[in-house]
Tab-separated table of C-alpha atoms and ligand atoms in Angstrom:
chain	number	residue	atom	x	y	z
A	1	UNK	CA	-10.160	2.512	10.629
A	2	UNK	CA	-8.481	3.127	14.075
A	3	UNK	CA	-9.067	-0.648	14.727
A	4	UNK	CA	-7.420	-1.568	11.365
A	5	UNK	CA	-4.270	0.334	11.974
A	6	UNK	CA	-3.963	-1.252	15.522
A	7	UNK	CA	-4.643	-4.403	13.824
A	8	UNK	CA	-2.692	-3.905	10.644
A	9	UNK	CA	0.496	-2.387	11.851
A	10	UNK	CA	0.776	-0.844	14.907
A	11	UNK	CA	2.160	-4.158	16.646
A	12	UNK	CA	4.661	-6.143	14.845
A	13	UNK	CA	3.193	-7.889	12.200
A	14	UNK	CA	3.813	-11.249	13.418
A	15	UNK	CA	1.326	-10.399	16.409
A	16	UNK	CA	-1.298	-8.552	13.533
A	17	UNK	CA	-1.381	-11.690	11.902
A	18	UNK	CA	-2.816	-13.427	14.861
A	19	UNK	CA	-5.705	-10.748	15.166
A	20	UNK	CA	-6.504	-11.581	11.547
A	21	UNK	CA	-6.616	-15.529	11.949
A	22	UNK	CA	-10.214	-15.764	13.379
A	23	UNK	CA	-12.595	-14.883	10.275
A	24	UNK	CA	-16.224	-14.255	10.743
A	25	UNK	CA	-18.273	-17.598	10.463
A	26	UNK	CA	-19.639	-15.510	7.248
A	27	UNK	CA	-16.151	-14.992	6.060
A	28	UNK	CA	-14.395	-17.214	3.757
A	29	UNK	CA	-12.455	-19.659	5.029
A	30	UNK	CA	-9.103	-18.271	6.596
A	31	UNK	CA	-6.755	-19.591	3.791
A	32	UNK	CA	-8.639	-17.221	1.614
A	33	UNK	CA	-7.810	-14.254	4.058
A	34	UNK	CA	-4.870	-13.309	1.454
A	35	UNK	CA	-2.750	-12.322	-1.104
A	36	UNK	CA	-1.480	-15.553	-2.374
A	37	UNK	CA	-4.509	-17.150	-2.884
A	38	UNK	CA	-4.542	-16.956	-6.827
A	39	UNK	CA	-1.587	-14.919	-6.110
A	40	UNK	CA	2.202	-15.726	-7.485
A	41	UNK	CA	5.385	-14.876	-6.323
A	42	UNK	CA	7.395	-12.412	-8.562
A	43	UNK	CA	10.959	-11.117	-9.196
A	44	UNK	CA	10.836	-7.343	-8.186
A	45	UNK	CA	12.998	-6.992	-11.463
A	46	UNK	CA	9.607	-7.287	-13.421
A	47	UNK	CA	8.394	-4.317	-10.998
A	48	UNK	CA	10.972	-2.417	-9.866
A	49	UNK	CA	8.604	0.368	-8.836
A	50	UNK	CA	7.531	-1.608	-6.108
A	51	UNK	CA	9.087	-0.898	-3.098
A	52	UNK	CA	9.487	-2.330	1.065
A	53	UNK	CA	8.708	0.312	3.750
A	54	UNK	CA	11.087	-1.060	6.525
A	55	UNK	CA	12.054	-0.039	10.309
A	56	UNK	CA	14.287	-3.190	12.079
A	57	UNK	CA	13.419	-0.341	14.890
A	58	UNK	CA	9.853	-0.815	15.182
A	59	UNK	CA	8.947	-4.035	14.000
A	60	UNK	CA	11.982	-5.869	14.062
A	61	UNK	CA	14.252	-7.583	11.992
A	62	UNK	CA	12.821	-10.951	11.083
A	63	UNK	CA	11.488	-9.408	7.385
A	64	UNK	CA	13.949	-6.525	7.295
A	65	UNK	CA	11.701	-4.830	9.745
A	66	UNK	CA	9.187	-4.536	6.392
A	67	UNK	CA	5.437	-2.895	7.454
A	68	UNK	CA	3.992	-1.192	4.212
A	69	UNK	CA	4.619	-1.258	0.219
A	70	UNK	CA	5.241	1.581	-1.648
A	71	UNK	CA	5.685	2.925	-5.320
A	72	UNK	CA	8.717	4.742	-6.960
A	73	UNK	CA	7.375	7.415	-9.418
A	74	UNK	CA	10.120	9.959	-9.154
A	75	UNK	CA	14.012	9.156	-8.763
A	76	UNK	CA	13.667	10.454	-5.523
A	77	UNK	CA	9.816	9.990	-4.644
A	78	UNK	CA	8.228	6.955	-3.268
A	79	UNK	CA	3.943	7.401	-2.847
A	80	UNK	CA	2.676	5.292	-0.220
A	81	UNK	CA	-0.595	5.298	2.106
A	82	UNK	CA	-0.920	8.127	4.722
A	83	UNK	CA	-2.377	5.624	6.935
A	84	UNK	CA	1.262	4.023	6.827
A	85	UNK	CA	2.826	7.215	8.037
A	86	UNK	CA	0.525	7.396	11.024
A	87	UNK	CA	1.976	8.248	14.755
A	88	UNK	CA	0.894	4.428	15.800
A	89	UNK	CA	2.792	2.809	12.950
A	90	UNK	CA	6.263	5.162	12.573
A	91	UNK	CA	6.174	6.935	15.985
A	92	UNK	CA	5.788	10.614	16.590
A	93	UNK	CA	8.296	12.087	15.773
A	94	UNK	CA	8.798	9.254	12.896
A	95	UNK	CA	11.631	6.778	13.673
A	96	UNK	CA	15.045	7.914	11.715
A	97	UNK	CA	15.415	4.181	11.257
A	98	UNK	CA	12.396	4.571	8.373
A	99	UNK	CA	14.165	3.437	5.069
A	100	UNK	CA	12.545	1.746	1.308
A	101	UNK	CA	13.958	-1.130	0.325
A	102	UNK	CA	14.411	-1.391	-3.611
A	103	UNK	CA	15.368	-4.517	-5.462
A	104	UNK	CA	14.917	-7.060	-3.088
A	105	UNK	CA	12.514	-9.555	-3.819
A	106	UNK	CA	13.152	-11.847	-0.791
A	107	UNK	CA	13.695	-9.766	2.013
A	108	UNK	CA	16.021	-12.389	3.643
A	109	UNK	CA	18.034	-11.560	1.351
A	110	UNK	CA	20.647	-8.788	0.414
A	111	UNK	CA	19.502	-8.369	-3.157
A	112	UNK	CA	19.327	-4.052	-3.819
A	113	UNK	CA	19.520	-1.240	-1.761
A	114	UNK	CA	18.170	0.249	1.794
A	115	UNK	CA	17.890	3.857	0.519
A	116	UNK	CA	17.165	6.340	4.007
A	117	UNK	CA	13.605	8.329	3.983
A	118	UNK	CA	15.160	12.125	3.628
A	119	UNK	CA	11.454	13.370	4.215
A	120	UNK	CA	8.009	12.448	4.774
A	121	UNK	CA	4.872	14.343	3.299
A	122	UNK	CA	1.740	13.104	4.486
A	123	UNK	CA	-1.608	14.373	3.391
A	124	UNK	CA	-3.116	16.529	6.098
A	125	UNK	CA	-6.322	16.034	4.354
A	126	UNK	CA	-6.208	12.135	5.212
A	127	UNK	CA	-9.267	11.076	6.955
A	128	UNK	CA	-8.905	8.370	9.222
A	129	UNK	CA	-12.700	7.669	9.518
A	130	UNK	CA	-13.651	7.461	5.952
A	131	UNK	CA	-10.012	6.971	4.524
A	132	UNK	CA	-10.268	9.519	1.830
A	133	UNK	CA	-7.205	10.568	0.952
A	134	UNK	CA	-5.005	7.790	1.959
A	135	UNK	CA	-1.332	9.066	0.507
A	136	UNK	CA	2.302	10.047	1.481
A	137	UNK	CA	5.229	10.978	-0.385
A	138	UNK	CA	8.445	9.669	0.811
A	139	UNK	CA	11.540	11.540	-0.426
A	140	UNK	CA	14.376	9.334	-0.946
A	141	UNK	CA	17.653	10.178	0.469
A	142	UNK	CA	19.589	8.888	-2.916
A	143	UNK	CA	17.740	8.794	-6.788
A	144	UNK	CA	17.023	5.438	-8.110
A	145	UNK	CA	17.603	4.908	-11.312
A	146	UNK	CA	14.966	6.418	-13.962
A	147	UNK	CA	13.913	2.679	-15.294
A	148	UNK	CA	12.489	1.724	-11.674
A	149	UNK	CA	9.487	5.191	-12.315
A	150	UNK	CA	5.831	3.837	-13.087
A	151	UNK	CA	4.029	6.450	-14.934
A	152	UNK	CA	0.807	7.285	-13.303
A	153	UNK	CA	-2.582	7.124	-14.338
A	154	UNK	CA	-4.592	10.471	-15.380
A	155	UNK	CA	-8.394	11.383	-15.305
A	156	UNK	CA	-9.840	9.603	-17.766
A	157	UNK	CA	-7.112	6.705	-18.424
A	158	UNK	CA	-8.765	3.502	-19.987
A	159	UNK	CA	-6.754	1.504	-17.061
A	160	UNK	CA	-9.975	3.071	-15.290
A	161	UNK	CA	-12.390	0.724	-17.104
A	162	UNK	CA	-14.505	-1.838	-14.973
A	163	UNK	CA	-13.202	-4.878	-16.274
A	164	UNK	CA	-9.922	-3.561	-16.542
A	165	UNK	CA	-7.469	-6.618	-15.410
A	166	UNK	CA	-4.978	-4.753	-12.878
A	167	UNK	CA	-1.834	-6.573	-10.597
A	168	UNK	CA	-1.614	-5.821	-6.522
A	169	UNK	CA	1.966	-5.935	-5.416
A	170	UNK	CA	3.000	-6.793	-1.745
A	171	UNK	CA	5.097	-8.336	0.889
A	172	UNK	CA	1.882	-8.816	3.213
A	173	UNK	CA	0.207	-11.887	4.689
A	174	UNK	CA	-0.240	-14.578	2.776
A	175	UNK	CA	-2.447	-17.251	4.990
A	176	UNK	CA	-3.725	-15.027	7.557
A	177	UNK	CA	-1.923	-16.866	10.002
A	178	UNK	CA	1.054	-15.173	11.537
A	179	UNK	CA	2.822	-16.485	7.502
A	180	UNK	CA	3.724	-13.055	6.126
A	181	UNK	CA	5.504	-13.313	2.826
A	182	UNK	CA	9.463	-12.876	2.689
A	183	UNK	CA	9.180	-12.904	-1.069
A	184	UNK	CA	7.199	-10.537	-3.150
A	185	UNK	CA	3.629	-11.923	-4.559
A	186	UNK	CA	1.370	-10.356	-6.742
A	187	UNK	CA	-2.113	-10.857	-7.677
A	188	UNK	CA	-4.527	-10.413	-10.483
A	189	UNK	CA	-7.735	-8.786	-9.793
A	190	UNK	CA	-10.164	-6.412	-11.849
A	191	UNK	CA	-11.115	-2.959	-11.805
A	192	UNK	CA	-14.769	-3.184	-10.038
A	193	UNK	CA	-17.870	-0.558	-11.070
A	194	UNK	CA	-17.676	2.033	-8.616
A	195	UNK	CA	-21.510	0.940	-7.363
A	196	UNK	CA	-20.190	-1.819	-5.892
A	197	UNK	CA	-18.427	-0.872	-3.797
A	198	UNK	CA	-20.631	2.178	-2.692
A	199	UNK	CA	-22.847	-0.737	-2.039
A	200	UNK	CA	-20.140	-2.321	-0.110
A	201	UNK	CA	-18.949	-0.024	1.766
A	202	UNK	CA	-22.152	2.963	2.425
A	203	UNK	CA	-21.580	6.129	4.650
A	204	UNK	CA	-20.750	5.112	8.072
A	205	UNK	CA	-19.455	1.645	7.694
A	206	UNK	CA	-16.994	0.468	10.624
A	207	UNK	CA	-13.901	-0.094	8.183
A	208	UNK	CA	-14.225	3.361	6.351
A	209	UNK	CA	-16.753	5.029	3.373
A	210	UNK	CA	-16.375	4.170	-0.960
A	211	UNK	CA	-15.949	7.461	-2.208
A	212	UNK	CA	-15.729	7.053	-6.188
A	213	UNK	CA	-13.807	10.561	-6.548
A	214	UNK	CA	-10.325	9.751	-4.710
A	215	UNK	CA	-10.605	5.985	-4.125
A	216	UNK	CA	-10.974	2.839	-6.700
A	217	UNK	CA	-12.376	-0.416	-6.127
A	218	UNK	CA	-10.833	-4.141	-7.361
A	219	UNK	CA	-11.361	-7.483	-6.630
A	220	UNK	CA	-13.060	-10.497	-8.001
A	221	UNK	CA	-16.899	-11.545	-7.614
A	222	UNK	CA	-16.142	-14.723	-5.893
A	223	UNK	CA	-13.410	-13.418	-3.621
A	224	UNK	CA	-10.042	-15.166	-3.056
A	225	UNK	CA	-7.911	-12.357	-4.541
A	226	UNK	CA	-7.040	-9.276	-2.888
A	227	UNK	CA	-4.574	-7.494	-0.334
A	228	UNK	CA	-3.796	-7.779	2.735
A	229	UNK	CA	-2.324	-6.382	5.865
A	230	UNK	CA	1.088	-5.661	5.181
A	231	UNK	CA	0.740	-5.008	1.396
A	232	UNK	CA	-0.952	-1.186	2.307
A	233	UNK	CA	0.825	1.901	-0.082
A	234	UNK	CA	1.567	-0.797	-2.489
A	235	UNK	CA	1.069	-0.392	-5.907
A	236	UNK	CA	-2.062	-1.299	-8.207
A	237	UNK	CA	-0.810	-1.818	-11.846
A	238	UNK	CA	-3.080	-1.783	-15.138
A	239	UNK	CA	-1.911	-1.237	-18.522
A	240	UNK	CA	1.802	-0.212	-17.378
A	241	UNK	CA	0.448	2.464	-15.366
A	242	UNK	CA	0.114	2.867	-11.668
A	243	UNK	CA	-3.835	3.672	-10.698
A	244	UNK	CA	-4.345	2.748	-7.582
A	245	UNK	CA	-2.454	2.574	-4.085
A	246	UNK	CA	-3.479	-0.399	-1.611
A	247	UNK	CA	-5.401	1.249	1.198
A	248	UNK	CA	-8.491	-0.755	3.019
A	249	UNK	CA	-11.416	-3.108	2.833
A	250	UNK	CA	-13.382	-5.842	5.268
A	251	UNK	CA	-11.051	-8.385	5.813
A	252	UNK	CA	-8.852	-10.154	2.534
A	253	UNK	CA	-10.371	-11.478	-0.131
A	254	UNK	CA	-13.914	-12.002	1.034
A	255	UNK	CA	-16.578	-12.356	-1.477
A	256	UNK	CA	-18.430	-8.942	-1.621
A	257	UNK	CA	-16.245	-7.010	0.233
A	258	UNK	CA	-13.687	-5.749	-2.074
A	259	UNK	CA	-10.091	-4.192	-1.731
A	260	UNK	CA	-10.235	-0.022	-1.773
A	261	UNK	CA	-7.077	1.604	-3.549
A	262	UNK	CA	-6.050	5.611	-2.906
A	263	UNK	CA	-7.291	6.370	-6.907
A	264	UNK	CA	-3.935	7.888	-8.298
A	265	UNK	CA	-5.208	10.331	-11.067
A	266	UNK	CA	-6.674	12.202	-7.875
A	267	UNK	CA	-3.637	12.434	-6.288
A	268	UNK	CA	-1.141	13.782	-9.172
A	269	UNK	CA	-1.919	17.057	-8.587
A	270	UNK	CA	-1.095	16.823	-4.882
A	271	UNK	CA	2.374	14.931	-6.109
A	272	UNK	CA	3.292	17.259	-8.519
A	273	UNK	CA	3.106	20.067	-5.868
A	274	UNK	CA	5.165	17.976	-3.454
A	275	UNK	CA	7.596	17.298	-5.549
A	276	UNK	CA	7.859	20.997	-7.034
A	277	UNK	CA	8.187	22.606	-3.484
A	278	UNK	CA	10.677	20.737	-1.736
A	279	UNK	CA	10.667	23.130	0.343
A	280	UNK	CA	7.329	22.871	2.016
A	281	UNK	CA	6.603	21.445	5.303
A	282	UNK	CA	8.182	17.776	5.368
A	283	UNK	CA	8.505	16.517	8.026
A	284	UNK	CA	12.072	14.952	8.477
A	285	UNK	CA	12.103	11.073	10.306
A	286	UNK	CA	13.601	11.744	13.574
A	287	UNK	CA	12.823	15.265	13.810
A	288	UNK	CA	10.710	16.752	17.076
B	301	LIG	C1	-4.745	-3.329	5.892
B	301	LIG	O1	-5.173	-3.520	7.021
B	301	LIG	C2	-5.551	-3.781	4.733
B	301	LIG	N1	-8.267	-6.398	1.523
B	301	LIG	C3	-5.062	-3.637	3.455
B	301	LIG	C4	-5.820	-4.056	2.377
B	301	LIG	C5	-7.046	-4.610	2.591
B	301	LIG	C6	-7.555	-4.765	3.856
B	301	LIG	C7	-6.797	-4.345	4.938
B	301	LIG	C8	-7.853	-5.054	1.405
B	301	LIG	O2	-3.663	-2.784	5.718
């Protein structure tokens, strides 16, 4: 886990990307290492809920300064990864130069809005060894407007199904070779049977520990499809409803070693408290 964030986003990206351009000989080959492999770019107008996690700051301005994805589902409330929020990655106390970009699907470009980060919540019960509990809530400075929400997925939603076919969102790499995507892609990939990734991923593994309860596995048999540095806090998508958050695996798109998502129906409780006490302990970007 530590070795992901230092290779995921605590250096600019451009320099990340060069970490993750040597697969093992087992790996597949390093073209498959992504998100656009039997990915597709896509119009954020089709998913406005899926947000940029910028800082020109801290990892400059070539992409907008873009590290991490991230999911409207409040007017005011972005979710995200914890592990995005992390000292390494924002800086301690977070940069004030932390903002979400909505409506831009080319990051070049000057399509939508840079809306400020008013507050950060990030779960104190994130483990950085296992990853359990990989979420943040991001209170937005202005509201966005109601039609850019994704309802979230409950206990029990169907969307939960192995077999389910579910969409990963994200501006991250897209060869594994220092090309990180200026445009948004998206992928399809399918809700996996929690064994296999308990298989996958046992107690003690170096890249963190499947635990079926708060995290959800997707990918395909064969590989190929999957997410990738850059794309973590992004959103998971089946049946129009948000149930899973892009977190961690071994490697991109490697046969047998599936992507891990935060599992949202575990984590609406924790929102809804949040977002109900406004009041509690955020802790504001820029503040010591
Ligand atoms: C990362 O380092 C990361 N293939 C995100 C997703 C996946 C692996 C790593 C899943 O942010």
């Amino acid at each position: 886990m530590r070795r992901r964030i230092a290779r995921a986003l605590a250096r600019p990206l451009v320099l990340a990307a060069a970490g993750a351009a040597i697969p093992p000989a087992t790996a597949a080959p390093a073209v498959a290492d992504s998100i656009v492999i039997g990915g597709f770019p896509v119009d954020v107008a089709h998913s406005p809920w899926t947000v940029a996690l910028v800082s020109r700051d801290r990892f400059g301005g070539t992409r907008a300064g873009q590290f991490c994805g991230g999911v409207v589902v409040g007017r005011t409330a972005v979710l995200t990864a914890a592990h995005c929020m992390a000292g390494e990655v924002v800086g301690a106390p977070p940069t004030r130069d932390l903002k979400v970009i909505t409506g831009r699907t080319d990051l070049l470009s000057r399509q939508g809005k840079d809306i400020p980060v008013r507050a950060i919540w990030a779960n104190p019960h994130y483990d950085a060894d296992t990853n359990a509990g990989d979420f943040a809530v991001l209170t937005l400075a202005e509201p966005v407007p109601q039609s850019s929400v994704i309802p979230l997925a409950g206990a029990g939603d169907p969307a939960y199904v192995p077999g389910t076919s579910a969409t990963v969102y994200g501006w991250g790499d897209t060869t594994g070779t220092a090309a990180y995507a200026h445009s948004l892609h998206a992928a399809r990939v399918h809700v996996l049977p929690d064994g296999r990734c308990e298989r996958a991923y046992p107690s003690g593994s170096e890249d963190g520990t499947y635990t079926a309860g708060s995290m959800l596995c997707a990918g395909e048999a064969t590989g190929g499809r999957d997410a990738c540095q850059g794309d973590s806090g992004g959103p998971l998508v089946a049946r129009g409803r948000l149930i899973g958050l892009v977190s961690w695996g071994s490697g991109c798109g490697r046969a047998g070693s599936p992507g891990v998502y935060t599992r949202v129906s575990d984590v609406v409780r924790t929102l809804r408290q949040v977002l109900g006490a406004d009041k509690a302990p955020h802790r504001a970007p820029g503040a010591s």
